[in-house]
mmCIF file of C-alpha atoms in Angstrom:
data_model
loop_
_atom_site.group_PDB
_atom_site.id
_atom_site.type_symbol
_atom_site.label_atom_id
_atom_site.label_comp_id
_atom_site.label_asym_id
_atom_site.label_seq_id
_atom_site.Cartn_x
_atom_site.Cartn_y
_atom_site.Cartn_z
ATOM 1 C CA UNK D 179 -36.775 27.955 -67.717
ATOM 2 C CA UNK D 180 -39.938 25.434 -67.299
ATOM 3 C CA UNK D 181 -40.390 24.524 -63.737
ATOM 4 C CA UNK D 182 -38.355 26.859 -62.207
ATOM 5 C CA UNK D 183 -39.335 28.734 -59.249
ATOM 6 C CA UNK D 184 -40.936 32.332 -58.865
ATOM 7 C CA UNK D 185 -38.521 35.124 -60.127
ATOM 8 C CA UNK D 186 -38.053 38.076 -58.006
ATOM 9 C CA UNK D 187 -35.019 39.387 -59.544
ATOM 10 C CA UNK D 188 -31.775 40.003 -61.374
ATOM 11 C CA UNK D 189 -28.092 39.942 -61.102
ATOM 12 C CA UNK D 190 -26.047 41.041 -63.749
ATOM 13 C CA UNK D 191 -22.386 39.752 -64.026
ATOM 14 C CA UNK D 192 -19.279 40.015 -65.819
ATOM 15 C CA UNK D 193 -17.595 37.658 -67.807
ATOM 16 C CA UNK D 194 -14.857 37.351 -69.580
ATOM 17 C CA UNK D 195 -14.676 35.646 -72.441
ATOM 18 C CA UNK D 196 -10.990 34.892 -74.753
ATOM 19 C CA UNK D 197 -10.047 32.869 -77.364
ATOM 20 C CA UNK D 198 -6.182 32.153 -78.636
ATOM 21 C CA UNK D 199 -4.430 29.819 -80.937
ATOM 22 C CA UNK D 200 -1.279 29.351 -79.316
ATOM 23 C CA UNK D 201 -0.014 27.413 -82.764
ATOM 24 C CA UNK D 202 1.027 24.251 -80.940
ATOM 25 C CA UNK D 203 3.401 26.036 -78.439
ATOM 26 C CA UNK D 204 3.340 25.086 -74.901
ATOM 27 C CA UNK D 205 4.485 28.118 -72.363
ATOM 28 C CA UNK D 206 6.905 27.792 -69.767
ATOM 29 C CA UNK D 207 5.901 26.840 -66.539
ATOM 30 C CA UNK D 208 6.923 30.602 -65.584
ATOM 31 C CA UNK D 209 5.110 32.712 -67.938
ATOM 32 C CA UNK D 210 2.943 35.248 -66.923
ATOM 33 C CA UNK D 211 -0.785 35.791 -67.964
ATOM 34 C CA UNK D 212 -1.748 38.472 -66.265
ATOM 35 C CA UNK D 213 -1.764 40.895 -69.028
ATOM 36 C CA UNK D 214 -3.650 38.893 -70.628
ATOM 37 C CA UNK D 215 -6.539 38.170 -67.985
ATOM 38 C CA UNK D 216 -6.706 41.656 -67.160
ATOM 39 C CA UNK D 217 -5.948 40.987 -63.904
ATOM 40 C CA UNK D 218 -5.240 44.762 -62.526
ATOM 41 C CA UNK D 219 -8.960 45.037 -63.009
ATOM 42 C CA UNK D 220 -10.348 42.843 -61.132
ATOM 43 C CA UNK D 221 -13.832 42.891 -62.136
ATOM 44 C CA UNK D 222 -14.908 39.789 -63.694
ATOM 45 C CA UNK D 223 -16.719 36.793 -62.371
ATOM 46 C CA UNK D 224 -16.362 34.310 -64.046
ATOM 47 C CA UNK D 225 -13.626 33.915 -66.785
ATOM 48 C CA UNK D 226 -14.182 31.485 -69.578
ATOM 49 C CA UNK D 227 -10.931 31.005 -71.778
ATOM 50 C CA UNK D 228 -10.792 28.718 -75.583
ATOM 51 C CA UNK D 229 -7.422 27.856 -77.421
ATOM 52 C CA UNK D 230 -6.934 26.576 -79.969
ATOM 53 C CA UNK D 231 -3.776 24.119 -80.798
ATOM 54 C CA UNK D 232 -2.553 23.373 -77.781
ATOM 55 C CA UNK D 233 -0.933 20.605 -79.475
ATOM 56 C CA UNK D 234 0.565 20.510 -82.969
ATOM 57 C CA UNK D 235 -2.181 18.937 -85.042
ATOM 58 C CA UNK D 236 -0.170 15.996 -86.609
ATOM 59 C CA UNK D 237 -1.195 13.005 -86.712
ATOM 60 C CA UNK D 238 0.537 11.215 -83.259
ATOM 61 C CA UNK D 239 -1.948 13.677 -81.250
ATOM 62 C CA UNK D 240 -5.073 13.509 -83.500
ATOM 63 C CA UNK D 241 -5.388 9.869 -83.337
ATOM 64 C CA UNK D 242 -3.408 8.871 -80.466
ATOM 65 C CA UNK D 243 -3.855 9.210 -76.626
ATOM 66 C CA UNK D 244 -4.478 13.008 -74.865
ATOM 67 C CA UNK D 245 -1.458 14.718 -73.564
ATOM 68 C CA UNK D 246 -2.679 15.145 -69.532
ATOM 69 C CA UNK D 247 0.722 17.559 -69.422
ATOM 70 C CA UNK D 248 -1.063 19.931 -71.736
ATOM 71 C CA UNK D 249 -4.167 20.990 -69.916
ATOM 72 C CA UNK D 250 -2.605 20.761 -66.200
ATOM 73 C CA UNK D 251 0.147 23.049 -67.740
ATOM 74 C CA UNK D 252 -2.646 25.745 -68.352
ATOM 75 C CA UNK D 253 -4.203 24.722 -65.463
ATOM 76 C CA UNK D 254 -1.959 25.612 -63.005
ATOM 77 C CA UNK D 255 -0.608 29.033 -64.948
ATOM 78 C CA UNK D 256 -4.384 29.952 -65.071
ATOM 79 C CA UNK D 257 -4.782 29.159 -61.341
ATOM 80 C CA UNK D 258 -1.419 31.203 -60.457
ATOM 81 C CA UNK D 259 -2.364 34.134 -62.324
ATOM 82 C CA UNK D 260 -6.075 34.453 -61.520
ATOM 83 C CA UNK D 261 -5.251 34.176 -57.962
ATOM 84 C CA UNK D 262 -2.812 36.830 -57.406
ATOM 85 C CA UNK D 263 -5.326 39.370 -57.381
ATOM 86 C CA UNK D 264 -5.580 40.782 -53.804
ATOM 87 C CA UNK D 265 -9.073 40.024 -52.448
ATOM 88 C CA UNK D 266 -10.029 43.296 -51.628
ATOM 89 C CA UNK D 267 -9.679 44.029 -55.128
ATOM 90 C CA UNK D 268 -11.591 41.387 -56.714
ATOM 91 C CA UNK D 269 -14.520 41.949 -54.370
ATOM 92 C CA UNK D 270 -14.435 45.582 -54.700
ATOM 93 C CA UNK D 271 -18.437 47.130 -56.121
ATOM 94 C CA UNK D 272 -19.065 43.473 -55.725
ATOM 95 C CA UNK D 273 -22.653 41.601 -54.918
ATOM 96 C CA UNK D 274 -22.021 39.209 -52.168
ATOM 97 C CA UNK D 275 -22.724 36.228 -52.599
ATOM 98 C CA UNK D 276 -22.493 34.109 -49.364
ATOM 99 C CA UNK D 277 -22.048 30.638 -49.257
ATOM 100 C CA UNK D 278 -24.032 27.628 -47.992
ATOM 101 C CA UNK D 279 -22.702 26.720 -44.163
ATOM 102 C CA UNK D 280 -21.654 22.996 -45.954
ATOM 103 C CA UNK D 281 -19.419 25.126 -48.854
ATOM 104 C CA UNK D 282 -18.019 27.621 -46.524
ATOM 105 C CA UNK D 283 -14.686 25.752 -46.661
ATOM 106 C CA UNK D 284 -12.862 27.237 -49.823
ATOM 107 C CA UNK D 285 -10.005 25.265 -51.899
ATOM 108 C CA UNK D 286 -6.419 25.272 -50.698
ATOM 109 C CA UNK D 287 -3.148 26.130 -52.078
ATOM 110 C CA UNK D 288 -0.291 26.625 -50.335
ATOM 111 C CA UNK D 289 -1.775 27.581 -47.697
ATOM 112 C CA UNK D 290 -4.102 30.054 -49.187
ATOM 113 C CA UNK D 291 -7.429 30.369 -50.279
ATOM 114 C CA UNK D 292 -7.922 30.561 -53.731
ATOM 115 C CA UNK D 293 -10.316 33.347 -55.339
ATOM 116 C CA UNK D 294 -10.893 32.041 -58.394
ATOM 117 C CA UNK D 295 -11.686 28.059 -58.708
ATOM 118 C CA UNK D 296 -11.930 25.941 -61.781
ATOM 119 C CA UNK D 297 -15.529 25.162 -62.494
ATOM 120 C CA UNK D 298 -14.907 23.107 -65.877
ATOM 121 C CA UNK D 299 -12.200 22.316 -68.043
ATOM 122 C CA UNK D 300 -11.875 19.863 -70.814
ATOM 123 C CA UNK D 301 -9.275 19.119 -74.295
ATOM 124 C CA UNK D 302 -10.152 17.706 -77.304
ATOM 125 C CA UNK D 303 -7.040 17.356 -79.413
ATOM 126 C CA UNK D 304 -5.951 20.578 -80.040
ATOM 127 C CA UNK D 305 -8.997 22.518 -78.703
ATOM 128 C CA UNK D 306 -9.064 23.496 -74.876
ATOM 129 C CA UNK D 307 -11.796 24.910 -72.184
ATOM 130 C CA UNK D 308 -11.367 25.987 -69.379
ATOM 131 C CA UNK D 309 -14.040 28.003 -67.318
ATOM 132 C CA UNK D 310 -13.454 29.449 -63.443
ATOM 133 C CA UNK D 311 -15.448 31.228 -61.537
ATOM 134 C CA UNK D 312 -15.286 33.372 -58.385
ATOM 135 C CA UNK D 313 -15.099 31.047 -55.406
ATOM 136 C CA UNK D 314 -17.929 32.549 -53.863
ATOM 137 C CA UNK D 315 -20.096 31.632 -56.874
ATOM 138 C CA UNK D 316 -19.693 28.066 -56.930
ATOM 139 C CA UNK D 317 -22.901 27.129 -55.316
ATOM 140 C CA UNK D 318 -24.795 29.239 -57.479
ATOM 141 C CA UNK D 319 -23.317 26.837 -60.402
ATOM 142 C CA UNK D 320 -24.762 23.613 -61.194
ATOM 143 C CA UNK D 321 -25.864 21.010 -64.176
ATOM 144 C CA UNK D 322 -22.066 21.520 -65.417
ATOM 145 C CA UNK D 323 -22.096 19.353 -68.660
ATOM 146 C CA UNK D 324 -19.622 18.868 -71.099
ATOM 147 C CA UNK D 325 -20.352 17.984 -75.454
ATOM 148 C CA UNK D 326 -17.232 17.479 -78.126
ATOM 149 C CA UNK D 327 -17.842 17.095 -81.886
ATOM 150 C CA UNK D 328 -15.156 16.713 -84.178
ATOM 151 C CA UNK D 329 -15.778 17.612 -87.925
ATOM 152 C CA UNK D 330 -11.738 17.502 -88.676
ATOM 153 C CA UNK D 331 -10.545 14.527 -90.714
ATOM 154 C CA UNK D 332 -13.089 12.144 -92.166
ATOM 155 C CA UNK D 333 -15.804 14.385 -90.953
ATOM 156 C CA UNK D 334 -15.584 13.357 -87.728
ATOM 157 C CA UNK D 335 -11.666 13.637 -86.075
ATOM 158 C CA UNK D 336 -10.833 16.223 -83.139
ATOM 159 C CA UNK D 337 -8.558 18.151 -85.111
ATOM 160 C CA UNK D 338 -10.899 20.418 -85.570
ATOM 161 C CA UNK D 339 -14.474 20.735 -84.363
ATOM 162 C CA UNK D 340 -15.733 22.126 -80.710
ATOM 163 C CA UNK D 341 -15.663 21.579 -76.756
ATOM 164 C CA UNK D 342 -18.763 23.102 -75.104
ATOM 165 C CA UNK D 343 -19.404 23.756 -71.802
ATOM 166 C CA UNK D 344 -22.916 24.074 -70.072
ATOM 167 C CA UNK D 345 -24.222 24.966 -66.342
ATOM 168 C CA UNK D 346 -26.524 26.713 -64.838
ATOM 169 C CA UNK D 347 -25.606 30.167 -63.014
ATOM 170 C CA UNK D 348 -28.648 30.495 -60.473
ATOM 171 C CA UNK D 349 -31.524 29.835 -63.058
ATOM 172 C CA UNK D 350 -29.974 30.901 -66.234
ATOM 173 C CA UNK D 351 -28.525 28.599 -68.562
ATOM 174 C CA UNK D 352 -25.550 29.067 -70.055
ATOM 175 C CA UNK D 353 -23.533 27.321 -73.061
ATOM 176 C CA UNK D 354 -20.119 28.685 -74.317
ATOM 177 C CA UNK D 355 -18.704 26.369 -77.722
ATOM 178 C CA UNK D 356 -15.050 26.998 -78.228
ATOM 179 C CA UNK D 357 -15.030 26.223 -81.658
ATOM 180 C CA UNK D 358 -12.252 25.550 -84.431
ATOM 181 C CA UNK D 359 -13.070 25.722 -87.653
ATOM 182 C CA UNK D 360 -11.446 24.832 -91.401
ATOM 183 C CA UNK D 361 -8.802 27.036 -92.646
ATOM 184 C CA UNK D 362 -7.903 28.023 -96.474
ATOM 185 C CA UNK D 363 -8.062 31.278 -97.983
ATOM 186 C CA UNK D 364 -9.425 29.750 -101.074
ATOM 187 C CA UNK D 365 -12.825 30.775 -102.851
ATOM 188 C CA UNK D 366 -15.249 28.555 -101.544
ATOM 189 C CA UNK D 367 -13.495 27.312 -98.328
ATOM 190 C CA UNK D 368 -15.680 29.237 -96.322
ATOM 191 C CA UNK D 369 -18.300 27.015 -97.148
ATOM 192 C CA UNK D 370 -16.416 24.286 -95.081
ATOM 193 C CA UNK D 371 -16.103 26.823 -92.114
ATOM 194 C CA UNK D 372 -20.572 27.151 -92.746
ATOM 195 C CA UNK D 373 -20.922 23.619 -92.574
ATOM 196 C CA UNK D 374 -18.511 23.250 -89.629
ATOM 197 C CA UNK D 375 -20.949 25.445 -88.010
ATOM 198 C CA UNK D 376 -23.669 23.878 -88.658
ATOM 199 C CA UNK D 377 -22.625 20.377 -87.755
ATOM 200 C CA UNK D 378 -21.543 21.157 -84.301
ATOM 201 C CA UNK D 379 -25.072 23.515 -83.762
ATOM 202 C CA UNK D 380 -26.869 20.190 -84.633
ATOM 203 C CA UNK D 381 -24.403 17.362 -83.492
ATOM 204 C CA UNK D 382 -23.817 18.942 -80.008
ATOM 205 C CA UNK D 383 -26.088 17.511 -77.626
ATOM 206 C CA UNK D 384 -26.014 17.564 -74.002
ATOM 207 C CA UNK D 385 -27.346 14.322 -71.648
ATOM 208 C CA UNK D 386 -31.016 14.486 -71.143
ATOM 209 C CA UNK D 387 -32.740 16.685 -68.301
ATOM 210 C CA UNK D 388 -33.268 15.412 -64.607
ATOM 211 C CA UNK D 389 -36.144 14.835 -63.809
ATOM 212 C CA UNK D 390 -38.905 17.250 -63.562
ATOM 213 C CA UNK D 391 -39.036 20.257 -62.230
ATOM 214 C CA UNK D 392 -35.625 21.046 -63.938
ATOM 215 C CA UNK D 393 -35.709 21.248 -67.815
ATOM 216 C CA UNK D 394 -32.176 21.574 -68.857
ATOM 217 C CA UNK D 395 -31.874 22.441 -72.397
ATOM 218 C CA UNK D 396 -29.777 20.190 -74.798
ATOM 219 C CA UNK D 397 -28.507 21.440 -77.844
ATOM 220 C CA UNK D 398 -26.786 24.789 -78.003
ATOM 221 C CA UNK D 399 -29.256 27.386 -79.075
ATOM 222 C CA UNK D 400 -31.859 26.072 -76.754
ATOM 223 C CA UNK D 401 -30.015 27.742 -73.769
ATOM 224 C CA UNK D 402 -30.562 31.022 -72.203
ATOM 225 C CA UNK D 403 -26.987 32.462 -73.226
ATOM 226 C CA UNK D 404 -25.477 31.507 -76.010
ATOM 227 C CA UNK D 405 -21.354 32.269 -76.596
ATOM 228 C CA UNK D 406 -20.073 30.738 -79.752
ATOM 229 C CA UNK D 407 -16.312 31.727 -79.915
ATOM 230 C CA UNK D 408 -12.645 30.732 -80.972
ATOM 231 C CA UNK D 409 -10.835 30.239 -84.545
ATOM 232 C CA UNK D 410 -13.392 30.447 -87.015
ATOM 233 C CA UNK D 411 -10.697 31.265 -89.336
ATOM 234 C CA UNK D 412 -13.344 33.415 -91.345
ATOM 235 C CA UNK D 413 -11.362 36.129 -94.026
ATOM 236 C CA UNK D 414 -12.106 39.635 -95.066
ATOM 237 C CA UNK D 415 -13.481 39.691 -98.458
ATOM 238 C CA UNK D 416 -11.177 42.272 -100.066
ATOM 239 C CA UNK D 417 -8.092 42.422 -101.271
ATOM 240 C CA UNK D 418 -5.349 42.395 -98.813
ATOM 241 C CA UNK D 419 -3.704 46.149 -99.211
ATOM 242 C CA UNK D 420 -7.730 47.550 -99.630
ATOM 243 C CA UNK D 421 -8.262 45.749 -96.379
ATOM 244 C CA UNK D 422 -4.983 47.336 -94.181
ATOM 245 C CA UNK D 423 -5.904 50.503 -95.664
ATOM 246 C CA UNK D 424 -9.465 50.136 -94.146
ATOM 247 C CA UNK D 425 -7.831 49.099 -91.134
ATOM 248 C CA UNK D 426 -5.291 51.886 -90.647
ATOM 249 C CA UNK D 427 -8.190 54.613 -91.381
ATOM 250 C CA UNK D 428 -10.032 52.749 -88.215
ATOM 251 C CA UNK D 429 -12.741 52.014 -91.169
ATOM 252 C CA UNK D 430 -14.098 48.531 -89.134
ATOM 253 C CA UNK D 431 -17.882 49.525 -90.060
ATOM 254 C CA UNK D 432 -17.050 48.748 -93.946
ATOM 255 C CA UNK D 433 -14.293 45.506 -93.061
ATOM 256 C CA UNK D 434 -18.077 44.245 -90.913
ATOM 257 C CA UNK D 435 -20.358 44.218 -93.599
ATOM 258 C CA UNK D 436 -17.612 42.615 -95.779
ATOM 259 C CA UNK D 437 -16.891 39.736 -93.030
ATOM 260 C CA UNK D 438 -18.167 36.561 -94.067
ATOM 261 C CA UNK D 439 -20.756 36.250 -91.406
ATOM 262 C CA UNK D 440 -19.067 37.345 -88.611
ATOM 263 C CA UNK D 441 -20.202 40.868 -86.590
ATOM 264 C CA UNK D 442 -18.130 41.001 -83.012
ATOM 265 C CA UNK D 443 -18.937 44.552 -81.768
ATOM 266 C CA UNK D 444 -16.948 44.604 -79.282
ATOM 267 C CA UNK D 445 -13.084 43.486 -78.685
ATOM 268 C CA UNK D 446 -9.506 43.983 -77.714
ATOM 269 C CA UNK D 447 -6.429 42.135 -78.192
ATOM 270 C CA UNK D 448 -3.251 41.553 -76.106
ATOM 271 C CA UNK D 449 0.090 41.458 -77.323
ATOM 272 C CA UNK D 450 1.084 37.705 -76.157
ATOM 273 C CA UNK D 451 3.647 36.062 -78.120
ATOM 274 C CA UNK D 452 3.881 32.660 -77.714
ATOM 275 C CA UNK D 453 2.581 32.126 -81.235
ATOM 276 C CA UNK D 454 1.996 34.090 -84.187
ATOM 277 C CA UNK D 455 -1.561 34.590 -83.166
ATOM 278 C CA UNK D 456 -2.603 36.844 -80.283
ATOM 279 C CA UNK D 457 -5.510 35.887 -78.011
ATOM 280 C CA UNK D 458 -8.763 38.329 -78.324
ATOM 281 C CA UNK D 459 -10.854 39.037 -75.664
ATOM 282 C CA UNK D 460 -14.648 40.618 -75.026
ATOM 283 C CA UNK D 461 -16.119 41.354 -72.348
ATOM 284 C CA UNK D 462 -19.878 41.126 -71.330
ATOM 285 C CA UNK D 463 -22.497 41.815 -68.761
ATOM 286 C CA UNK D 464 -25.308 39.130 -68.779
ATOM 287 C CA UNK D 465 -28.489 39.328 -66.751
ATOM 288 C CA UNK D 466 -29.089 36.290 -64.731
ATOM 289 C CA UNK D 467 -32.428 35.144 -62.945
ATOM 290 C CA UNK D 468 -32.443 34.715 -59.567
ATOM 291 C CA UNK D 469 -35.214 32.681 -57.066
ATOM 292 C CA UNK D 470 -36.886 34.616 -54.723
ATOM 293 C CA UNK D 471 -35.402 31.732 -51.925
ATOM 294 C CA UNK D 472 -32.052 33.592 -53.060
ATOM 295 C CA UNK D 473 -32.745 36.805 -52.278
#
């Protein structure tokens, strides 16, 4: 990044990254998501979670006021669950990272300090982000900025569209869009999933830089890491019975090249129920440049 200062090394860390229509179904204020942030592992730093219809997408909560119950609901379930690891266990073949004397003070609740704090979160309609991040990283986080576009009804409506999220993680810049696209399983309606793509690539924009010697970047491909993720309700082009039968000989090479522009590599899914979609997860190690002051 322009202006930044003299590079001396890098960290690499581990996010996780998940995406899950939940089909307009709000969980209890018991359930558990532990299973589904892989939370007997323990390795990741920071976790960066997309849904998708957190509300039903009628008309009431497409054109009138946001639902505040919605996102402190998974909130506070995220919160619970991410910080029930033991400590030992989340730091374990972990880099420390030591905090600034002024940020030594972590977040409270109930009494105990929380491993895992929220470093962004943010709901358009029915499309929700929340990021959080390893308490001890916090300082190393900054610029956090924060772009909807809606490309539902009219063209321009929440219903469906994206929520991205930008910072900076020591001098890398990062941008996740949790995206939702147009369904249909029509011939020709993946052209309206294309050119939801393409509208939020060129209608997200993030404020303008600082000034010098920071040059943040502004639209989404112009940062450092780039995760585009979420429901982009893409379809296999094959018939439906050719396509299990690919999928019970473990044949994913072929179902790839016949994906309509869409080549994950790497993923795993977890058997949560609260709607008839299951969340899907990756996971990824991303090199990150560090100052030389950091060292």
């Amino acid at each position: 990044m322009e202006g930044s200062s003299s590079i001396s090394l890098k960290r690499t860390y581990r996010l996780f990254v998940s995406t899950w229509n939940v089909g307009g179904l709000l969980p209890s204020d018991d359930a558990e998501l532990e299973e589904w942030l892989d939370i007997k592992n323990g390795h990741y730093d920071i976790y960066i979670l997309g849904f998708q219809e957190v509300v039903p997408l009628n008309a009431r909560n497409v054109l009138g006021p946001k639902n505040r119950r919605v996102l402190e609901r998974w909130s506070s379930l995220i919160r619970k669950s991410l910080n029930k690891l033991p400590s030992s266990k989340l730091h374990e073949g972990k880099q420390k990272v030591h905090p600034m004397k002024e940020e030594e003070e972590e977040e409270k609740e109930g009494g105990h300090a929380q491993e895992f704090e929220c470093v962004a979160s943010k709901q358009m309609v029915g499309i929700l982000v929340s990021v959080w991040a390893r308490s001890d990283l916090r300082r190393c986080i900054s610029h956090r900025s924060i772009a909807c576009v809606g490309c539902g009804v009219m063209g321009c409506l929440g219903n469906k569209g994206s929520v991205s999220i930008r910072f900076l993680l020591h001098e890398t810049s990062f941008c996740f869009a949790c995206c939702h696209f147009a369904s249909g399983g029509k011939e020709g309606d993946e052209v309206k999933r294309n050119t939801n793509a393409m509208e939020i690539l060129s209608r997200t924009t993030f404020p303008s830089s600082p000034p010098p010697p920071l040059d943040l970047p502004q639209k989404i491909t112009d940062h450092d890491r780039v995760f585009l993720f979420g429901d982009l309700n893409y379809r296999i082009s094959l018939p439906n019975a050719s396509t299990r039968s690919l999928m019970e000989q473990n044949r994913w090479s072929i179902l790839l090249q016949k994906d309509q522009g869409i080549n994950q590599e790497r993923y795993d899914r977890c058997e949560l129920r609260l709607s008839d979609h299951r969340p899907v997860r990756g996971i990824f190690a991303v090199d990150v440049d560090v100052p030389k002051s950091s060292s």
